[in-house]
Coordinates of C-alpha atoms and ligand atoms in Angstrom, one line a residue:
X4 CA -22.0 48.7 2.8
X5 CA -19.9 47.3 5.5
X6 CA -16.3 47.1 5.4
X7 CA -13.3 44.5 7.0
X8 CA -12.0 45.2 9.9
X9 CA -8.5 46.9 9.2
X10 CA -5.7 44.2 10.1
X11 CA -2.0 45.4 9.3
X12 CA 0.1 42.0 8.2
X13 CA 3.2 41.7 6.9
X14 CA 5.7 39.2 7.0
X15 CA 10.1 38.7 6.8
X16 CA 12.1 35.3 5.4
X17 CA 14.4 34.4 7.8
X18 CA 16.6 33.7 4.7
X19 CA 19.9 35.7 6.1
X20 CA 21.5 38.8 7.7
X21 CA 18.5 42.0 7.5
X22 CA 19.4 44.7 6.0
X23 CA 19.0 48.3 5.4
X24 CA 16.4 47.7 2.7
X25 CA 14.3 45.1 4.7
X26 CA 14.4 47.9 8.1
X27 CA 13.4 51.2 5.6
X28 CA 10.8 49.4 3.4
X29 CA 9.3 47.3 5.9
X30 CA 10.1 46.9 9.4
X31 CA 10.2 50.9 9.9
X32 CA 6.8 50.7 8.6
X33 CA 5.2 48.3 10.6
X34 CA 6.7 50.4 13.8
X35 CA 4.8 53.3 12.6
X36 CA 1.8 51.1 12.3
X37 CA 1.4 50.0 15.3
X38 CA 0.0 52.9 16.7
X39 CA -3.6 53.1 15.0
X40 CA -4.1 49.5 13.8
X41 CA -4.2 45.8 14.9
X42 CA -0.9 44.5 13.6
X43 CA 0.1 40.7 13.0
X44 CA 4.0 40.5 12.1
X45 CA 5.2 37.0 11.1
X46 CA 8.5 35.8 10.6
X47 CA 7.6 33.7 7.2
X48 CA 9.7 30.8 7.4
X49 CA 8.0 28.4 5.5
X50 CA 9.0 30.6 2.7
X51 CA 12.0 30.5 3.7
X52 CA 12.9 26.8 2.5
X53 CA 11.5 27.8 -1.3
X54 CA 14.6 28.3 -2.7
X55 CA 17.0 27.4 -0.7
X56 CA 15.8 24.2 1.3
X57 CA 18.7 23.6 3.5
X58 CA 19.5 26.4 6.0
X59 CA 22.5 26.1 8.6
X60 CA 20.7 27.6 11.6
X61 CA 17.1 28.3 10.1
X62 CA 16.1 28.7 14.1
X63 CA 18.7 31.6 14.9
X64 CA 17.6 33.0 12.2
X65 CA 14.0 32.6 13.0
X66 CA 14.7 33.9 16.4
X67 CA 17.3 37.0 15.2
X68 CA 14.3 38.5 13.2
X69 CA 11.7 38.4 16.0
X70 CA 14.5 39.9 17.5
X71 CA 15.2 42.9 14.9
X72 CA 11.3 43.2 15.0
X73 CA 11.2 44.0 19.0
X74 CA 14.4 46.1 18.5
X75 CA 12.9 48.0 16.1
X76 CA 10.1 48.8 18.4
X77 CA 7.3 46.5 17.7
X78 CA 5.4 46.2 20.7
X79 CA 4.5 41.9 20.9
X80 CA 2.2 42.3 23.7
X81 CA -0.1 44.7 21.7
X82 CA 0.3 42.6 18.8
X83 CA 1.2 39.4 17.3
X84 CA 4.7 38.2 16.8
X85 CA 4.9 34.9 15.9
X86 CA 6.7 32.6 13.3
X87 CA 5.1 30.9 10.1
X88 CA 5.3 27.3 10.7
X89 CA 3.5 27.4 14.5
X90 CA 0.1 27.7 12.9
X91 CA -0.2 25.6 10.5
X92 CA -3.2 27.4 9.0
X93 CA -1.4 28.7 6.7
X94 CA -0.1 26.4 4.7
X95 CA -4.1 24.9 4.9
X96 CA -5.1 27.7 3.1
X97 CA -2.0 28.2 0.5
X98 CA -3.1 24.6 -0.6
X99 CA -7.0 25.8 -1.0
X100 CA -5.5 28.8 -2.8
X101 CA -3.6 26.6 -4.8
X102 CA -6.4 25.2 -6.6
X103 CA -8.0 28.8 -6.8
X104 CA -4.4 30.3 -8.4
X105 CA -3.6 29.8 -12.1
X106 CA -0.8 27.9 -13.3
X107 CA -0.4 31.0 -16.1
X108 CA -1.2 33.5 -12.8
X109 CA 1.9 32.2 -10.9
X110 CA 4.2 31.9 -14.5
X111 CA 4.0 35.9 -14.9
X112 CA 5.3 36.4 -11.5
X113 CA 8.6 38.0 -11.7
X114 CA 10.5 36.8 -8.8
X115 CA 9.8 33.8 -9.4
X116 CA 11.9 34.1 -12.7
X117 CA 14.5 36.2 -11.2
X118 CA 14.8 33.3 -8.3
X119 CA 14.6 30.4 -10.7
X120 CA 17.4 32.2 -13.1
X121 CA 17.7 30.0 -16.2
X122 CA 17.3 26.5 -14.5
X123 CA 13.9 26.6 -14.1
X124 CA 12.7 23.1 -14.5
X125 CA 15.0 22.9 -11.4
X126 CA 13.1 25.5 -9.1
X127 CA 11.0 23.9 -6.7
X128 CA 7.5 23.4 -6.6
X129 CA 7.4 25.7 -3.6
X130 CA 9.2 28.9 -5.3
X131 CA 6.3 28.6 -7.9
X132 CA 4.1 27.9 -5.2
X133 CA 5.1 31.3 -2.8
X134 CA 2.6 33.8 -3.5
X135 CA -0.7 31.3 -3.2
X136 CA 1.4 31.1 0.4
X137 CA 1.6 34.9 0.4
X138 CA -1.8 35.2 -0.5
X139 CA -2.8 32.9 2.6
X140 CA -0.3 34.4 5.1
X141 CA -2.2 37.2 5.0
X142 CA -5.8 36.5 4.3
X143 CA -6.2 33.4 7.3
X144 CA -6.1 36.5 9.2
X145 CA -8.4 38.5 6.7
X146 CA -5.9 40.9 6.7
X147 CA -6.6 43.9 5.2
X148 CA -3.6 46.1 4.6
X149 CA 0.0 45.1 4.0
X150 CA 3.1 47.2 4.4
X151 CA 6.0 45.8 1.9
X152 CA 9.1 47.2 0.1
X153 CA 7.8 47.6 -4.1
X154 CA 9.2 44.3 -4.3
X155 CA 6.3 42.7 -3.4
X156 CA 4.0 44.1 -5.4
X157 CA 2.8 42.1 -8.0
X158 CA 2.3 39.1 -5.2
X159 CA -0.4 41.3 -3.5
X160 CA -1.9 42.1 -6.4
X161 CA -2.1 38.1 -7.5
X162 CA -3.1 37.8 -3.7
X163 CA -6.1 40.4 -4.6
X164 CA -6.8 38.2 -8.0
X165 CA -6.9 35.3 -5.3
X166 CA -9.6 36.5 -3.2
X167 CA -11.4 37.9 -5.9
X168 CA -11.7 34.6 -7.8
X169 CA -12.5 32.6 -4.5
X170 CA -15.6 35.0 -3.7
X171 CA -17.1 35.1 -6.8
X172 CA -16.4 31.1 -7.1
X173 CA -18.3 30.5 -3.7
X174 CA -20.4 33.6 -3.8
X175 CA -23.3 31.1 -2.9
X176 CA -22.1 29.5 -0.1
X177 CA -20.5 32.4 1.8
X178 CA -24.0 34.3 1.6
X179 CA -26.1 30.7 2.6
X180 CA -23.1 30.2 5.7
X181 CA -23.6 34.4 6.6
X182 CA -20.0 34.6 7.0
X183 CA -19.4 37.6 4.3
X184 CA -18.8 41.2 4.1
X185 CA -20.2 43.7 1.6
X186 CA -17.8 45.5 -0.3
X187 CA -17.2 47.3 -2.9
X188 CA -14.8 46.8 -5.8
X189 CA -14.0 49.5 -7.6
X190 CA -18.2 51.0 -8.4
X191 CA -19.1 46.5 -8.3
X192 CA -20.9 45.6 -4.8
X193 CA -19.5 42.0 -3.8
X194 CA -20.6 39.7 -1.1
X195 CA -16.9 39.0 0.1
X196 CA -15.6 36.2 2.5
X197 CA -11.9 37.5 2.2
X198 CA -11.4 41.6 2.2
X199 CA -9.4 42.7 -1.2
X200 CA -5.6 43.8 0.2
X201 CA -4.1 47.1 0.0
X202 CA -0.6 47.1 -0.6
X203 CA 0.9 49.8 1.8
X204 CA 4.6 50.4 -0.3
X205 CA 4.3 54.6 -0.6
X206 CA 7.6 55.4 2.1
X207 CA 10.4 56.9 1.7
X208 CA 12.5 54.0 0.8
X209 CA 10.3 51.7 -1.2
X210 CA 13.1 50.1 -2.6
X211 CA 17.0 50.5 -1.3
X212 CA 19.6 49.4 -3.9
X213 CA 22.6 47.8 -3.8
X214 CA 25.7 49.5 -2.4
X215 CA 27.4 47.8 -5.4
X216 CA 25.5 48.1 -8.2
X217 CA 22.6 51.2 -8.1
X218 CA 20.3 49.3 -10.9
X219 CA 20.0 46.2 -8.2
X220 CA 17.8 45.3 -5.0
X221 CA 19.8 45.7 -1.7
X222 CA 19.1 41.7 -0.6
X223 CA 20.2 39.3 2.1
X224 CA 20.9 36.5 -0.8
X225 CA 23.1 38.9 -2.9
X226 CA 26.8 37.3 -2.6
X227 CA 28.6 39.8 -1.9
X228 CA 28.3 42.1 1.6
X229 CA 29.3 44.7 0.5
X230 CA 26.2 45.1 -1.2
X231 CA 24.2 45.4 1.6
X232 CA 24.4 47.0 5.3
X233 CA 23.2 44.7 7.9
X234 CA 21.3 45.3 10.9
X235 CA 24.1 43.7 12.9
X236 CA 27.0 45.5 11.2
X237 CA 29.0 47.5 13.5
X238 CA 29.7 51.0 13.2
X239 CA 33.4 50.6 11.7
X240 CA 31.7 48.0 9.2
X241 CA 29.0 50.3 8.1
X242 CA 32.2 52.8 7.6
X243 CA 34.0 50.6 5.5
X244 CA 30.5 49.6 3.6
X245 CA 29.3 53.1 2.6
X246 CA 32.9 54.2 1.8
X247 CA 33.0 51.5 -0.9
X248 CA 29.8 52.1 -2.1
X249 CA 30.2 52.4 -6.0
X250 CA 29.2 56.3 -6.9
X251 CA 30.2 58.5 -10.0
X252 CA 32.5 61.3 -10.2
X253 CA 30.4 63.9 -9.7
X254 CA 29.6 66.3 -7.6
X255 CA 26.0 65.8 -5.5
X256 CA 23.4 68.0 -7.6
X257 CA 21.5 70.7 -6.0
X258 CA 18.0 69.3 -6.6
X259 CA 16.5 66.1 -7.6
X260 CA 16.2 66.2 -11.4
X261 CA 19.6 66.1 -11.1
X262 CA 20.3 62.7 -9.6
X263 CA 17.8 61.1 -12.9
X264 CA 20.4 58.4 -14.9
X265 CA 22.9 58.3 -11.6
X266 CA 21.9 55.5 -9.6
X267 CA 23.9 55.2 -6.7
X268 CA 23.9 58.8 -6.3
X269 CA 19.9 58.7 -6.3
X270 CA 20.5 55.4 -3.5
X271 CA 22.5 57.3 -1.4
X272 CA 20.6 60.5 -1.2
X273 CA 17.3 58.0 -0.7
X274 CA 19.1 56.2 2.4
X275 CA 20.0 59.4 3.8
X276 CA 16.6 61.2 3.6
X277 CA 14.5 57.8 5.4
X278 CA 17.3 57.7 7.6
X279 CA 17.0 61.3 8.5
X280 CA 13.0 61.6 8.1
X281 CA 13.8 64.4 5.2
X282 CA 13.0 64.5 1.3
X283 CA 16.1 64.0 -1.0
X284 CA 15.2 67.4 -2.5
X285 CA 16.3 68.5 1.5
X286 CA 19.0 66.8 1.6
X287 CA 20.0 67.8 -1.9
X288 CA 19.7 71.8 -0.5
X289 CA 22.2 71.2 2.0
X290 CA 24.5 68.5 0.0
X291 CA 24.4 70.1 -3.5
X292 CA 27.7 70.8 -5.0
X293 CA 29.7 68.5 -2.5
X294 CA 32.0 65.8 -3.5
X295 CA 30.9 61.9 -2.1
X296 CA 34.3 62.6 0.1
X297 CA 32.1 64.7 2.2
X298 CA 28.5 63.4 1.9
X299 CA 29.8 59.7 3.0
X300 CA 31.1 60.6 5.8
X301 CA 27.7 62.5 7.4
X302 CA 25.8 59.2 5.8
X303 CA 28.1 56.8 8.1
X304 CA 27.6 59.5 11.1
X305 CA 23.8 59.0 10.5
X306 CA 23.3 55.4 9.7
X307 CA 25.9 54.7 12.9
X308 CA 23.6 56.9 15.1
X309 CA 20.0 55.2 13.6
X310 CA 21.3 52.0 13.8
X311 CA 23.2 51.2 16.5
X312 CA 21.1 51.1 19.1
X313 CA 18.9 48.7 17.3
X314 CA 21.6 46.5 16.4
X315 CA 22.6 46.8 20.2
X316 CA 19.0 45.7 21.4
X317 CA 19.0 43.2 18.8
X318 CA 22.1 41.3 20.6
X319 CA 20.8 41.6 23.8
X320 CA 17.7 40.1 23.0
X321 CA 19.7 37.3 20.6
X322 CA 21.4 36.7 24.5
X323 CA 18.1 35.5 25.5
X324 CA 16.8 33.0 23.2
X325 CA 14.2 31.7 26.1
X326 CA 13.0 35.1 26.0
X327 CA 12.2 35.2 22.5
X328 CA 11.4 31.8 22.3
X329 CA 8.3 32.6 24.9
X330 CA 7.4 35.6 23.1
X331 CA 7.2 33.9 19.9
X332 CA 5.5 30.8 21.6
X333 CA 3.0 33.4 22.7
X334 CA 2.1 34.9 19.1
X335 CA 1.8 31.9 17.7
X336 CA -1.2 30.7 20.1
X337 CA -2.8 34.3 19.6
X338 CA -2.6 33.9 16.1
X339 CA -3.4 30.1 15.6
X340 CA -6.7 31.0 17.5
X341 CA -7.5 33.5 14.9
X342 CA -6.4 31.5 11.9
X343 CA -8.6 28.3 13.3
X344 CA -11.9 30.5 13.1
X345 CA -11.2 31.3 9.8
X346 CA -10.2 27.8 8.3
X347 CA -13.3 26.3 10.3
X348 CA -15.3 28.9 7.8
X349 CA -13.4 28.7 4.9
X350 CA -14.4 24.4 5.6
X351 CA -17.7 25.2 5.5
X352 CA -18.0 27.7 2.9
X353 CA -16.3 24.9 0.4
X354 CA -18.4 22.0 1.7
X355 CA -15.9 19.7 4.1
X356 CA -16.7 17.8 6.3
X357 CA -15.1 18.2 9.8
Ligands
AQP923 N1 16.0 46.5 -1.1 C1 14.8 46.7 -0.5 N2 14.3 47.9 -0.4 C2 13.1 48.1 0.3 N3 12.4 47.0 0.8 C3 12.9 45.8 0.7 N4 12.5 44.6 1.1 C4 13.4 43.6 0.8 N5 14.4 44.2 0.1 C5 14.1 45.5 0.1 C6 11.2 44.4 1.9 O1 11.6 43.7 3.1 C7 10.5 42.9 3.5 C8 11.0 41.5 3.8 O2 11.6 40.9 2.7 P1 11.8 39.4 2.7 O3 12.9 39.0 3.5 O4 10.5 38.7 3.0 O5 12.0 39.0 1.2 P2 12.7 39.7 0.0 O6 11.8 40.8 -0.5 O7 13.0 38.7 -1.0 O8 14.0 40.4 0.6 P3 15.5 40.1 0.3 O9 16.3 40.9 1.2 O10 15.8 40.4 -1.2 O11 15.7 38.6 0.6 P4 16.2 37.4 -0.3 O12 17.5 37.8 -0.8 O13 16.2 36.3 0.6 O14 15.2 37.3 -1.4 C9 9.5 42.9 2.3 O15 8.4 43.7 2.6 C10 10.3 43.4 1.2 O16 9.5 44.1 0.2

C-alpha cells in the first residue's frame, strides 16, 4: 500500500478580532507543525462572506490574520501563506463537491443551524454551502491532516464522507487516468484520488469558552467583548477582561474532578494550563484552595507575558501592509500552482474537456 503525502492545512475567517480560542486551538498548532510537515495556512475569506456578506474592511482583516499567523511564528517562506480568493481553485472544486455532497449531508451540520438561528429560509446559499468549500480548501491541495479547534469537527468528517463518495463514484476513471493512491480505509483497500483527512483537534485547548458564559464558544461574532480576549487587546484590557470573567464562589479545587459542573472555573484552569504548557491537574496542585481573587491575577500576569509580544509583532507588521501584501501575493502563486495540477486531474478524472 502507498500512502499521501502528509500536507498540514488549515484555514481562519477573516470574520473579526482573533481571539484566545482561535490562537490555543488553531494557530498555536499550526506553529508547532511547522517543524516536521509541509504546511499550507489560508486565510479563508471566501467563507468569510457566508453569513455575513457585507464586511467594513474585509481586506484589513484579510491582512491582520496573515499578520497574527507570522506573529505567531509561522514561517511563510517554508510554507504557504496565502488568502482564499487568490486561487480560485477552490471555489472550482467546492462546486464539483457540491454535486458529490448531500442536500440531507449538509442539513445535519450543526453550525450551520446554530449560524442560521431560526430564520433559516433566510441563510444563504453559501452558509449551507461552507463545508463542500471546507471540504475543497483542503483537498485541492490533497491535504492530509488538518489542525482545528473541536468546532470543526463534524465538517472534516463530512469532508472525509466527500472524498469517500467521489472515489468510489470515479473509481474507474482515477485507475484508467493513473492518478490514484492506494489506501486503506479502515481493513477496505481503496484506489483513492483524494487522501481521507485526519482531523488533528487533541491540544490542550480544543475548545476555549466564553469569558461570559462557560457553556458557550469563545468567538469573534459573539456581541459582546467581554466574551472574548483578542489578540490585539492590550495588557490593561486583558486585565479588565479576565477580571470580569463570570466564575462561581468557590474556592479553585485541588484536582480536576473537582472543576466537573463549574464551567468557567474548568475555562479558566484550561486557559491557564495551554497558556503555561501545563495540565490543569498542575495547575490545580498549585491553585487548589485559592479564591479567583488570587488565581486572576497570575492568569492576567501570564496571558500579558504570552501575548504581548505577539500582539506587538502583529502591529508592526499591520504597519506594513506592502509587506504582507507581497507575502501573501507570494502564497497565493505557490499555492495556485499546486491547486492547478490538481483541478487539471480532477478535469480529467470526471471527463471535461479542456
Ligand atoms: N473557542 C474556540 N476554542 C478553540 N478553537 C477555536 N476555534 C475557533 N473558536 C475556538 C478554531 O479557530 C480556527 C479558526 O476559526 P474560524 O475563524 O475559521 O471560524 P470559527 O470556528 O467559526 O471561529 P469563531 O471565532 O467562532 O468565528 P465566528 O464567530 O466568525 O464564527 C478553527 O480551527 C476553529 O476550530
Amino acid at each position: 500500500m502507498t500512502a499521501f503525502k502528509p500536507l498540514v492545512f488549515s484555514g481562519v475567517q477573516p470574520t473579526g478580532n482573533l481571539h484566545l480560542g482561535n490562537y490555543l486551538g488553531a494557530i498555536r498548532k499550526f506553529v508547532a507543525l511547522q517543524a516536521d510537515n509541509d504546511c499550507i495556512y489560508c486565510v479563508v475569506d471566501l467563507h468569510s462572506i457566508t453569513a455575513q456578506l457585507v464586511h467594513e474592511d474585509l481586506k484589513g482583516q484579510i491582512r491582520s490574520i496573515a499578520a497574527a499567523f507570522i506573529a505567531s511564528g509561522i514561517d511563510p517562506e517554508k510554507h504557504i501563506v496565502f488568502n482564499q480568493s487568490a486561487v480560485p481553485q477552490h471555489a472550482e472544486l467546492a462546486w464539483i463537491f457540491n454535486c458529490v455532497a448531500r442536500i440531507g449531508w449538509m442539513n445535519r451540520m450543526t453550525q450551520f443551524k446554530d449560524k442560521a438561528g431560526k430564520d433559516r429560509e433566510n441563510a444563504s446559499l453559501g452558509l449551507l454551502a461552507y463545508p463542500s468549500l471546507m471540504a475543497a480548501d483542503i483537498l485541492v491541495y490533497r491535504g492530509t491532516h488538518v489542525p482545528v479547534g473541536d468546532d470543526q469537527k463534524q465538517h472534516l468528517e463530512l469532508a472525509r464522507d466527500i472524498a469517500m463518495k467521489f472515489n468510489l463514484d470515479f473509481r474507474d476513471n482515477i485507475r484508467a487516468t493513473g492518478t490514484g493512491v492506494d489506501i486503506l480505509v479502515g481493513d477496505e483497500p481503496v484506489h483513492a484520488y483524494f487522501p481521507m483527512v485526519e482531523p488533528m483537534i487533541e491540544g490542550p485547548a480544543p475548545r476555549v469558552m466564553s469569558l461570559r458564559d462557560g457553556t458557550k464558544k469563545m468567538s469573534k461574532s459573539d456581541p459582546s467583548d467581554l466574551s472574548r480576549i483578542n489578540l490585539m487587546d492590550d495588557a490593561e484590557t486583558i486585565s479588565k477582561k479576565i477580571r470580569k470573567a463570570k466564575t462561581d464562589p468557590e474556592a479553585l479545587p485541588s484536582e480536576a474532578e473537582g472543576l466537573k459542573g463549574r464551567p468557567e472555573a474548568e475555562n479558566l484552569v484550561g486557559i491557564y494550563a495551554a497558556l503555561s504548557d501545563r495540565s490543569k491537574a498542575d495547575v490545580l496542585s498549585e491553585f487548589g484552595g485559592q479564591q479567583f481573587s488570587t488565581f486572576k491575577p497570575a492568569l492576567v500576569d501570564l496571558a500579558v507575558t504570552v501575548l504581548s509580544p505577539i500582539t506587538a509583532e502583529m502591529r508592526r507588521l499591520m504597519d506594513d501592509t506592502a509587506h504582507i501584501d507581497a507575502i501573501l501575493r507570494n502564497g497565493g502563486e505557490r499555492a495556485r500552482a499546486r491547486a492547478e495540477k490538481t483541478m487539471a486531474e480532477v478535469s480529467d478524472i470526471i471527463g471535461f474537456l479542456r
